[in-house]
C-alpha angles and dihedrals in degrees: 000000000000116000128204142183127229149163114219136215089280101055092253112138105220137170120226143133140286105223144156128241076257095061098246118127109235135162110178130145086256092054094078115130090354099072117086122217108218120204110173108307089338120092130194139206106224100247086053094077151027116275111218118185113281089243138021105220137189093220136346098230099215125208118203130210100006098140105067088215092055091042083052095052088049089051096233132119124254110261116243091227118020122288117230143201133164128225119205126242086254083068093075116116127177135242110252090015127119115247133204130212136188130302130238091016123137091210147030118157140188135237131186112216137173106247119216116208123203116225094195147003117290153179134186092350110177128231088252102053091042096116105058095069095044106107092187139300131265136176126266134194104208099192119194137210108220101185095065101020086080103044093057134053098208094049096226099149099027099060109005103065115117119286092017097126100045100187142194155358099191137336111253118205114245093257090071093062115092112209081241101040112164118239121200134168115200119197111204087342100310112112109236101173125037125166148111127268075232090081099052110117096225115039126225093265099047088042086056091040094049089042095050096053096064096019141053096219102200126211107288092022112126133202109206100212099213140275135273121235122281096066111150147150126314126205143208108296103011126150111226127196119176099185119186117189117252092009104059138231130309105207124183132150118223134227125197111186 
């Protein structure tokens, strides 16, 4: 199933789901006009309604330099446990949506990451028992304010400014993501990141088991597992996709003042 949230023409915030005339949930670039949101006995053409994201959460737990060849290109070393960061609920941005960015800074990139999205509260929950607390994926856009990003160790300011994890567009079940799932982001059409979720250092259950033992994650929260390598600026007016296979495509235009 792929679950998505939405606010109809009458201003009513409802969940459904993102389906085809053949019954099988999909989400894809190509979808467009021709998926179909069903509420109850009700069903929706995208452009028809108000795409929310998919999850509200109470933080988006980060992991950095989880893919080796982005850690390279940044010219850091991978971490020997994961390294995290948090990223607060003003953060959420929505999928279609435009989304604007700081002022007066030299960079702001994009990067494409494979959202996790927790199903219900929990607490030192171990790796093998990961899955059972693991509501869906979605796809998340971590961007990243370079200018003070490296000025500062805790990344305040540059991760945590308003609109910086656009997410969305649904929530997938578990069963549509392939162990190598390819993740790709595309700026104006030109496809700047492509790998596979193979290829992550630490892998979703030890990301939940390491989490959980510091940390309550709470139903809706999300950890955004890290980025593959080709990350790089955005402009004023770009159009921005982050796709992960099985799960769809995230799309948002961005605005810097």
């Amino acid at each position: 199933m792929k679950r998505v949230r939405f606010r109809d023409s009458a201003g009513n915030v409802r969940g459904g789901r993102w389906t085809v005339e053949d019954g099988e949930p999909v989400v894809t670039a190509a979808a467009g006009p021709y998926g179909r949101i069903a509420f109850g006995d009700e069903s929706y053409a995208p452009e028809e309604v108000d795409i929310l994201p998919p999850c509200e959460p109470t933080k988006i737990v980060c992991v950095g330099r989880n893919y080796a060849d982005h850690a390279d290109e940044m010219d850091n070393e991978v971490p020997d446990r994961p390294l995290l960061f948090l990223k607060p609920p003003n953060t959420v941005a929505s999928h279609d949506s435009t989304v604007t960015l700081l002022a007066d800074k030299e960079r702001i990139d994009y990067e494409a990451e494979l959202g996790v999205v927790i199903g219900e509260q929990c607490k030192n929950v171990s790796a093998k028992n990961a899955e059972d607390v693991v509501a869906g994926y979605t796809c998340v856009n971590d961007l990243s304010n370079r200018d003070d990003q490296e000025k500062e160790q805790n990344w305040v300011r540059g991760k945590a400014f308003d609109n910086a994890a656009p997410i969305g567009p649904l929530v997938a079940t578990p069963e549509h993501l392939s162990d190598d799932a390819t993740i790709e982001s595309r700026v104006n059409g030109e496809t700047k990141q492509s790998a596979s979720i193979d290829k992550l250092m630490f892998s979703v259950p030890e990301l939940i088991e390491e989490i959980t033992e510091y940390m309550t994650l709470e139903p809706g929260d999300v950890i955004a597992t890290g980025t593959p390598e080709g990350v790089g600026p955005l402009t004023d007016g770009d159009e921005v996709e982050i796709e992960i296979e099985g799960v769809g495509t995230l799309k948002h235009t961005v605005r810097i003042p």
